[in-house]
Amino acid sequence: MKGILEYSQGDTVIHRLNPLTKMLIALLLCMSSFLSNNLLAAAAIIALNVIIGHLAGIGKKALSIMATLLKLGAVLFLIQVLLIRTGDKVLDLPLNLYITNTGLKFSLLLVLRLVGATMPLVIMLTVTKMSDLTNVLVQKLHIPYKYAFAFITALRFIPIFEHEMNGIIEAQTARGVEFDTKNPVKKLKLVLPLCVPLLISSVKRIEGSAISAELRGFNVRKKNSGYKKYSFSLLDYSAVLVTVLVLIFSASIV
Amino acid sequence: MIKFSNVCFAYDKANILENVSFTIEKGEFVAIVGRNGAGKTTLMKLFNGLLKPTSGNVSVSNLDTRLSKTSELARHVGFLFQNPDRQICRNTVKDEIAFGLNCVLDNKSEIEKRCRETIESFGFSGQKDPFSLSRGERQKVALASIIALSPEILVLDEPTTGLDYKECMHIMNIIKELNRSGTTVIMVCHDMELVSDFARRVIVIGDGGILADDMCKKVMLNSAVLARASLAPPQIAELAIRLGDDFGGILTIDEMTDKIESRCLQ
Amino acid sequence: MIEFKDFSFKYKESENFALSGVSLSIQKGDFVGIIGNSGAGKSTFTYALNGIIPHHFEGDFYGEVNVNGLDTVEASPSQLALTVGSVFQDIDGQMVSSVVEDELLFGLENFGVPHDRIESRMVEMLAMVGIEDLRYRNISTLSGGQKQKVAIAAVAALMPDILVLDEPTAELDPQSSLQIFNMLRMLNEKMGITIIVVEQKIMLLSEFSKRLMIINEGRIFLDGTPQEVLKDTGLLRNIGVNCPRVATLAGRLIEKNLYKGDVPVNIGEAEIMVKRIIY
């Protein structure tokens, strides 16, 4: 999961799609996942995500994203399955806890939906250059450049801060803070004070970044300053069409 | 004592270090040099278990780093990073020094005592906010909070980056003093002048292994090895090489001055 | 041309002047190196040039700073930016894109360089600094030295008259630092860009600068050719500024009456000096 959201270079079919198409596909897949009412359909959407990842040359990364999300999902599943009390009991547990068939199905579906809905955004952002996304938001959706740039910069800073946080954790472990403990609660307690150095270095960074952007003409940029043009090709139309079909299909099967 | 035996380290299937073996005795002052990306930082992190060897063995003060937690090794190995801001996380200098002590000691009065001693010997004002200090001062605070743990071994990762000459000399003199009183010092450094001024032994890293491991003077005068590691020899050493065989073996300004003087008298 | 007229500045929250009584001019095409202890006022000097002072940092501003006829107080930072390009120490912080090409495009687009000239400008710039092969690379996969080259190329592509760099090699190893200075020398010689670089690596400064300035405790302490400035090594030692070893050696030889003449600022000159003494 290292470098999540970091741009992955390539010249695949997916890379060549218009950035807006990529975002639209991600959104449609996300909706499909939430609208699916069937375990198989929800699983199929996850599979589709993995295939897209593979087509984009980041198959391995897609799988590792899936694995991480499934791990998080497992926790959610456990909580959900114990909370739902309607339906037929399938397993009795101590402490007056039990698992029902409705609970099982609902919780499983919830997890699959969440995984299926998170993956497309992560995958698409990984294969889209941030500057392309900014430009297309400005050119096609007429979002003011300032906002688009701020949004994109926030995304771009995620891996930088992740790297900084790793550095801080290393430095603290080396001086005897028990970050290498297996106990997650203890670990969380240890992480909190570290937000101070992270915050301070972040504020410094962002200030420098803002000055540097301004000195390179950020404030005098005009609406049509973008050099690259982003047209829609047959590939874009067909890709969107296919995704719309996926949406209709997953929403209609019960 | 530190012992690397046949240490390999691989990241993403690519070997960064291959079959590295050496021993560092108590009280040594060793510089580790090499170009960026040669594996110096990897090697550093193997010293305190931040990285574990893929194969082979690293033993530090008779502890196998693979079997010990880094946070436990911290009692034996003090580690000063290039950027003090990753380390400093408390609002006063005193709290910052106490923070590290709290991690390794339980005895409250002992913590209080060591804290006071460290602040005194560094001449800090304990209530100051470390973030309001200059980079050099912050580096000193970071160093102080590590020295307070009185580790047997001190590992320094480019400790003088971003410091001016005055601050740099201040930090280096503190380290020199510690070494004199028995602390083993291992320092990664780019500045060959600094290395030749302070280190007694130099390990040159390059091409995934050790290119040279010898007395400082010998390495600094070995232009073939330095070139292979893309390092420039210290100015005086290079000048001596250019001046020809008669100036062979000259590394310091004093030696050079004496040599020129004696040549003039001839 | 740059002109400081009795310039002084005090930051809003500070009690002391960061820089005071600075009067000097810098001619077009010069290569100025600046060194001094931290807190001496080096960064303040660069901020005064690119308009960060007084536009970003508030405080008491006295005197006048003129850059190519623009008064830095009256001109906006964006206006100044076309004349003065700035490069900073924090390599990752100053990047705005994820890919090299886009990093160059950012400034060119912002300042409205005609679109039909952008491609050629970009190709020329990348070729001039020898990083054509990096054009489509992801910035996060580059080494520190490569990133700093990209940052400089992105600013130089705007064809400023002046380039101001605040410790551009602080995070780099000796080899990459040397490459950056070679790149600056080329921009200086081929494009005639005036270079003003703050740096702690005295050996690089004395080798590459045409003019060397030492700032100490808020004042311009010494200002001249590297040979002139490094003449009195004892004086420099007193204020805690490093000297190239060959200059220190020369100082020692002068003390012993073995040598009279210019202080060497690099190994080549030192070799000549020693040969002149012993033969």
Short mmCIF file of N, CA and C in Angstrom, two decimals, chain B residues 55-180:
data_model
loop_
_atom_site.label_atom_id
_atom_site.label_comp_id
_atom_site.label_asym_id
_atom_site.label_seq_id
_atom_site.Cartn_x
_atom_site.Cartn_y
_atom_site.Cartn_z
N SER B 55 19.30 -11.43 4.85
CA SER B 55 20.02 -12.61 5.32
C SER B 55 21.29 -12.14 6.02
N GLY B 56 21.92 -13.04 6.78
CA GLY B 56 23.08 -12.64 7.55
C GLY B 56 22.65 -12.13 8.91
N ASN B 57 23.62 -11.56 9.62
CA ASN B 57 23.40 -11.25 11.01
C ASN B 57 23.96 -9.90 11.42
N VAL B 58 23.17 -9.14 12.18
CA VAL B 58 23.70 -7.92 12.76
C VAL B 58 23.61 -8.05 14.26
N SER B 59 24.75 -7.91 14.94
CA SER B 59 24.69 -7.98 16.39
C SER B 59 25.24 -6.68 16.98
N VAL B 60 24.46 -6.10 17.87
CA VAL B 60 24.81 -4.81 18.48
C VAL B 60 24.81 -5.00 19.99
N SER B 61 25.90 -4.73 20.65
CA SER B 61 26.05 -4.95 22.09
C SER B 61 25.55 -6.35 22.46
N ASN B 62 25.95 -7.32 21.68
CA ASN B 62 25.56 -8.72 21.89
C ASN B 62 24.07 -9.01 21.73
N LEU B 63 23.34 -8.10 21.12
CA LEU B 63 21.93 -8.37 20.83
C LEU B 63 21.77 -8.58 19.33
N ASP B 64 21.04 -9.60 18.94
CA ASP B 64 20.73 -9.83 17.53
C ASP B 64 19.60 -8.88 17.16
N THR B 65 19.85 -8.00 16.17
CA THR B 65 18.83 -6.97 15.87
C THR B 65 17.54 -7.59 15.34
N ARG B 66 17.65 -8.83 14.84
CA ARG B 66 16.42 -9.45 14.34
C ARG B 66 15.52 -9.92 15.47
N LEU B 67 16.13 -10.16 16.62
CA LEU B 67 15.35 -10.68 17.75
C LEU B 67 14.95 -9.57 18.72
N SER B 68 15.49 -8.37 18.54
CA SER B 68 15.17 -7.29 19.48
C SER B 68 14.38 -6.19 18.78
N LYS B 69 13.54 -5.55 19.58
CA LYS B 69 12.79 -4.42 19.03
C LYS B 69 13.69 -3.21 18.96
N THR B 70 13.43 -2.37 17.95
CA THR B 70 14.20 -1.14 17.82
C THR B 70 14.09 -0.29 19.07
N SER B 71 12.88 -0.23 19.62
CA SER B 71 12.68 0.62 20.80
C SER B 71 13.48 0.11 21.99
N GLU B 72 13.80 -1.19 22.00
CA GLU B 72 14.65 -1.71 23.07
C GLU B 72 16.12 -1.42 22.78
N LEU B 73 16.47 -1.53 21.50
CA LEU B 73 17.85 -1.25 21.12
C LEU B 73 18.20 0.21 21.39
N ALA B 74 17.18 1.06 21.49
CA ALA B 74 17.41 2.49 21.71
C ALA B 74 18.24 2.78 22.95
N ARG B 75 18.20 1.86 23.94
CA ARG B 75 19.04 2.06 25.12
C ARG B 75 20.51 1.95 24.79
N HIS B 76 20.82 1.17 23.78
CA HIS B 76 22.22 0.94 23.42
C HIS B 76 22.68 1.83 22.27
N VAL B 77 21.77 2.07 21.33
CA VAL B 77 22.13 2.82 20.13
C VAL B 77 21.35 4.12 20.07
N GLY B 78 22.04 5.24 20.16
CA GLY B 78 21.39 6.53 19.94
C GLY B 78 21.47 6.86 18.47
N PHE B 79 20.39 7.37 17.92
CA PHE B 79 20.32 7.58 16.47
C PHE B 79 19.91 9.01 16.20
N LEU B 80 20.80 9.78 15.61
CA LEU B 80 20.44 11.16 15.29
C LEU B 80 20.18 11.27 13.79
N PHE B 81 18.97 11.71 13.45
CA PHE B 81 18.61 11.82 12.04
C PHE B 81 19.02 13.17 11.49
N GLN B 82 19.01 13.23 10.15
CA GLN B 82 19.36 14.44 9.44
C GLN B 82 18.44 15.59 9.83
N ASN B 83 17.15 15.28 9.96
CA ASN B 83 16.16 16.33 10.17
C ASN B 83 15.65 16.31 11.61
N PRO B 84 16.06 17.29 12.44
CA PRO B 84 15.65 17.24 13.85
C PRO B 84 14.14 17.38 14.02
N ASP B 85 13.47 17.95 13.02
CA ASP B 85 12.04 18.20 13.16
C ASP B 85 11.21 16.92 13.17
N ARG B 86 11.82 15.82 12.77
CA ARG B 86 11.09 14.56 12.83
C ARG B 86 11.14 13.99 14.23
N GLN B 87 12.06 14.50 15.02
CA GLN B 87 12.25 13.95 16.33
C GLN B 87 11.56 14.78 17.40
N ILE B 88 11.69 16.10 17.26
CA ILE B 88 11.18 16.99 18.30
C ILE B 88 9.66 17.00 18.30
N CYS B 89 9.04 16.67 19.44
CA CYS B 89 7.59 16.63 19.48
C CYS B 89 7.03 17.20 20.77
N ARG B 90 7.87 17.89 21.55
CA ARG B 90 7.39 18.47 22.81
C ARG B 90 7.54 19.99 22.79
N ASN B 91 6.79 20.64 23.65
CA ASN B 91 6.74 22.09 23.59
C ASN B 91 7.85 22.84 24.30
N THR B 92 8.58 22.13 25.17
CA THR B 92 9.74 22.79 25.77
C THR B 92 10.95 21.87 25.63
N VAL B 93 12.11 22.48 25.69
CA VAL B 93 13.35 21.73 25.57
C VAL B 93 13.42 20.65 26.66
N LYS B 94 13.00 21.03 27.87
CA LYS B 94 13.08 20.11 29.00
C LYS B 94 12.17 18.89 28.76
N ASP B 95 10.93 19.14 28.34
CA ASP B 95 10.00 18.03 28.07
C ASP B 95 10.52 17.13 26.96
N GLU B 96 11.15 17.76 25.98
CA GLU B 96 11.67 17.01 24.85
C GLU B 96 12.74 16.01 25.33
N ILE B 97 13.62 16.49 26.21
CA ILE B 97 14.67 15.62 26.71
C ILE B 97 14.08 14.54 27.62
N ALA B 98 13.10 14.95 28.43
CA ALA B 98 12.46 13.99 29.33
C ALA B 98 11.67 12.93 28.57
N PHE B 99 11.13 13.31 27.41
CA PHE B 99 10.30 12.39 26.63
C PHE B 99 11.05 11.12 26.26
N GLY B 100 12.29 11.29 25.76
CA GLY B 100 13.08 10.14 25.39
C GLY B 100 13.44 9.31 26.62
N LEU B 101 13.77 10.00 27.71
CA LEU B 101 14.15 9.30 28.95
C LEU B 101 12.98 8.47 29.48
N ASN B 102 11.78 9.03 29.38
CA ASN B 102 10.59 8.32 29.84
C ASN B 102 10.37 7.00 29.10
N CYS B 103 10.84 6.97 27.85
CA CYS B 103 10.64 5.76 27.07
C CYS B 103 11.51 4.61 27.55
N VAL B 104 12.67 4.93 28.12
CA VAL B 104 13.58 3.85 28.46
C VAL B 104 13.81 3.69 29.96
N LEU B 105 13.40 4.67 30.76
CA LEU B 105 13.62 4.58 32.20
C LEU B 105 12.30 4.65 32.96
N ASP B 106 12.27 4.06 34.15
CA ASP B 106 11.07 4.15 34.98
C ASP B 106 11.27 5.07 36.18
N ASN B 107 12.52 5.14 36.63
CA ASN B 107 12.85 5.88 37.83
C ASN B 107 12.71 7.40 37.64
N LYS B 108 11.66 7.98 38.27
CA LYS B 108 11.34 9.40 38.07
C LYS B 108 12.49 10.33 38.46
N SER B 109 13.11 10.05 39.63
CA SER B 109 14.16 10.97 40.09
C SER B 109 15.38 10.87 39.20
N GLU B 110 15.64 9.67 38.67
CA GLU B 110 16.76 9.48 37.76
C GLU B 110 16.51 10.27 36.47
N ILE B 111 15.27 10.22 35.98
CA ILE B 111 14.91 10.97 34.77
C ILE B 111 15.14 12.46 35.00
N GLU B 112 14.62 12.93 36.13
CA GLU B 112 14.75 14.35 36.49
C GLU B 112 16.22 14.77 36.53
N LYS B 113 17.05 13.90 37.14
CA LYS B 113 18.46 14.20 37.32
C LYS B 113 19.18 14.28 35.96
N ARG B 114 18.95 13.26 35.14
CA ARG B 114 19.64 13.23 33.85
C ARG B 114 19.20 14.40 32.97
N CYS B 115 17.93 14.73 33.08
CA CYS B 115 17.37 15.83 32.32
C CYS B 115 18.10 17.13 32.67
N ARG B 116 18.24 17.34 33.99
CA ARG B 116 18.87 18.56 34.47
C ARG B 116 20.33 18.62 34.02
N GLU B 117 21.02 17.47 34.16
CA GLU B 117 22.43 17.42 33.78
C GLU B 117 22.63 17.74 32.30
N THR B 118 21.75 17.14 31.47
CA THR B 118 21.89 17.35 30.03
C THR B 118 21.68 18.81 29.68
N ILE B 119 20.62 19.40 30.25
CA ILE B 119 20.32 20.80 29.95
C ILE B 119 21.49 21.69 30.36
N GLU B 120 22.08 21.37 31.52
CA GLU B 120 23.21 22.16 32.00
C GLU B 120 24.42 22.03 31.07
N SER B 121 24.75 20.79 30.71
CA SER B 121 25.96 20.61 29.93
C SER B 121 25.82 21.20 28.53
N PHE B 122 24.60 21.29 28.01
CA PHE B 122 24.41 21.89 26.70
C PHE B 122 24.16 23.39 26.79
N GLY B 123 23.92 23.87 28.01
CA GLY B 123 23.65 25.29 28.18
C GLY B 123 22.33 25.74 27.59
N PHE B 124 21.32 24.87 27.61
CA PHE B 124 20.01 25.27 27.11
C PHE B 124 19.24 26.04 28.17
N SER B 125 18.22 26.79 27.74
CA SER B 125 17.24 27.21 28.73
C SER B 125 16.05 26.28 28.55
N GLY B 126 15.78 25.50 29.60
CA GLY B 126 14.86 24.37 29.52
C GLY B 126 13.43 24.70 29.14
N GLN B 127 13.00 25.94 29.41
CA GLN B 127 11.60 26.26 29.15
C GLN B 127 11.35 26.77 27.74
N LYS B 128 12.39 26.89 26.95
CA LYS B 128 12.23 27.42 25.58
C LYS B 128 11.45 26.44 24.71
N ASP B 129 10.71 27.00 23.73
CA ASP B 129 10.01 26.18 22.76
C ASP B 129 11.00 25.79 21.66
N PRO B 130 11.26 24.47 21.51
CA PRO B 130 12.27 24.08 20.53
C PRO B 130 11.97 24.58 19.11
N PHE B 131 10.68 24.72 18.79
CA PHE B 131 10.36 25.11 17.42
C PHE B 131 10.67 26.58 17.14
N SER B 132 10.95 27.35 18.20
CA SER B 132 11.30 28.75 17.97
C SER B 132 12.81 28.91 17.77
N LEU B 133 13.55 27.82 17.90
CA LEU B 133 15.01 27.90 17.77
C LEU B 133 15.44 27.75 16.32
N SER B 134 16.71 28.07 16.05
CA SER B 134 17.24 27.91 14.69
C SER B 134 17.46 26.43 14.41
N ARG B 135 17.66 26.11 13.15
CA ARG B 135 17.87 24.72 12.75
C ARG B 135 19.03 24.07 13.51
N GLY B 136 20.10 24.84 13.65
CA GLY B 136 21.27 24.32 14.35
C GLY B 136 20.97 24.05 15.81
N GLU B 137 20.21 24.95 16.45
CA GLU B 137 19.83 24.77 17.85
C GLU B 137 18.90 23.56 17.99
N ARG B 138 17.99 23.42 17.05
CA ARG B 138 17.07 22.27 17.09
C ARG B 138 17.85 20.96 16.95
N GLN B 139 18.86 20.99 16.08
CA GLN B 139 19.67 19.78 15.93
C GLN B 139 20.38 19.47 17.25
N LYS B 140 20.78 20.53 17.96
CA LYS B 140 21.44 20.33 19.25
C LYS B 140 20.48 19.74 20.27
N VAL B 141 19.23 20.22 20.26
CA VAL B 141 18.22 19.69 21.18
C VAL B 141 17.99 18.21 20.87
N ALA B 142 17.88 17.88 19.59
CA ALA B 142 17.67 16.49 19.20
C ALA B 142 18.84 15.62 19.68
N LEU B 143 20.05 16.14 19.48
CA LEU B 143 21.24 15.40 19.91
C LEU B 143 21.24 15.23 21.43
N ALA B 144 20.89 16.30 22.14
CA ALA B 144 20.89 16.25 23.61
C ALA B 144 19.92 15.21 24.12
N SER B 145 18.74 15.14 23.51
CA SER B 145 17.74 14.21 24.02
C SER B 145 18.16 12.76 23.76
N ILE B 146 19.07 12.56 22.83
CA ILE B 146 19.57 11.21 22.60
C ILE B 146 20.74 10.91 23.53
N ILE B 147 21.60 11.90 23.71
CA ILE B 147 22.75 11.71 24.59
C ILE B 147 22.29 11.47 26.03
N ALA B 148 21.15 12.08 26.39
CA ALA B 148 20.61 11.92 27.75
C ALA B 148 20.37 10.44 28.08
N LEU B 149 20.12 9.64 27.06
CA LEU B 149 19.89 8.21 27.30
C LEU B 149 21.21 7.47 27.52
N SER B 150 22.31 8.17 27.48
CA SER B 150 23.68 7.64 27.53
C SER B 150 23.85 6.31 26.82
N PRO B 151 23.68 6.35 25.49
CA PRO B 151 23.87 5.12 24.71
C PRO B 151 25.37 4.80 24.55
N GLU B 152 25.69 3.51 24.36
CA GLU B 152 27.09 3.14 24.16
C GLU B 152 27.53 3.49 22.74
N ILE B 153 26.51 3.50 21.84
CA ILE B 153 26.82 3.71 20.43
C ILE B 153 25.98 4.89 19.93
N LEU B 154 26.60 5.76 19.17
CA LEU B 154 25.88 6.89 18.61
C LEU B 154 25.95 6.80 17.08
N VAL B 155 24.79 6.75 16.44
CA VAL B 155 24.75 6.68 14.98
C VAL B 155 24.20 8.00 14.46
N LEU B 156 24.95 8.63 13.54
CA LEU B 156 24.56 9.96 13.07
C LEU B 156 24.37 9.93 11.57
N ASP B 157 23.18 10.30 11.12
CA ASP B 157 22.90 10.30 9.69
C ASP B 157 23.02 11.73 9.18
N GLU B 158 24.13 12.05 8.57
CA GLU B 158 24.42 13.39 8.07
C GLU B 158 24.00 14.46 9.07
N PRO B 159 24.66 14.48 10.22
CA PRO B 159 24.20 15.34 11.31
C PRO B 159 24.35 16.83 11.04
N THR B 160 25.11 17.21 10.01
CA THR B 160 25.37 18.65 9.84
C THR B 160 24.68 19.24 8.62
N THR B 161 23.80 18.46 7.99
CA THR B 161 23.06 18.99 6.83
C THR B 161 22.25 20.21 7.24
N GLY B 162 22.31 21.25 6.43
CA GLY B 162 21.49 22.42 6.69
C GLY B 162 22.01 23.32 7.80
N LEU B 163 23.18 22.98 8.34
CA LEU B 163 23.73 23.83 9.39
C LEU B 163 24.82 24.72 8.80
N ASP B 164 25.03 25.88 9.42
CA ASP B 164 26.15 26.69 8.97
C ASP B 164 27.42 26.17 9.66
N TYR B 165 28.56 26.73 9.24
CA TYR B 165 29.84 26.18 9.68
C TYR B 165 30.00 26.22 11.20
N LYS B 166 29.54 27.31 11.80
CA LYS B 166 29.67 27.49 13.24
C LYS B 166 28.87 26.41 13.97
N GLU B 167 27.62 26.24 13.56
CA GLU B 167 26.75 25.24 14.19
C GLU B 167 27.31 23.84 13.98
N CYS B 168 27.81 23.65 12.77
CA CYS B 168 28.36 22.35 12.39
C CYS B 168 29.53 21.99 13.31
N MET B 169 30.43 22.95 13.53
CA MET B 169 31.59 22.71 14.38
C MET B 169 31.16 22.46 15.83
N HIS B 170 30.13 23.19 16.25
CA HIS B 170 29.64 23.03 17.61
C HIS B 170 29.15 21.59 17.84
N ILE B 171 28.30 21.13 16.92
CA ILE B 171 27.77 19.76 17.01
C ILE B 171 28.91 18.74 16.97
N MET B 172 29.84 18.94 16.03
CA MET B 172 30.91 17.96 15.86
C MET B 172 31.82 17.91 17.09
N ASN B 173 32.02 19.06 17.72
CA ASN B 173 32.88 19.05 18.91
C ASN B 173 32.22 18.33 20.08
N ILE B 174 30.90 18.46 20.19
CA ILE B 174 30.19 17.71 21.23
C ILE B 174 30.36 16.21 20.98
N ILE B 175 30.23 15.82 19.72
CA ILE B 175 30.34 14.40 19.36
C ILE B 175 31.76 13.90 19.63
N LYS B 176 32.73 14.74 19.30
CA LYS B 176 34.13 14.37 19.51
C LYS B 176 34.40 14.12 21.01
N GLU B 177 33.83 15.00 21.84
CA GLU B 177 33.99 14.87 23.29
C GLU B 177 33.42 13.54 23.77
N LEU B 178 32.21 13.23 23.29
CA LEU B 178 31.56 11.98 23.67
C LEU B 178 32.40 10.79 23.29
N ASN B 179 32.95 10.87 22.09
CA ASN B 179 33.78 9.77 21.60
C ASN B 179 35.01 9.62 22.49
N ARG B 180 35.57 10.73 22.90
CA ARG B 180 36.75 10.70 23.75
C ARG B 180 36.45 10.01 25.09
#
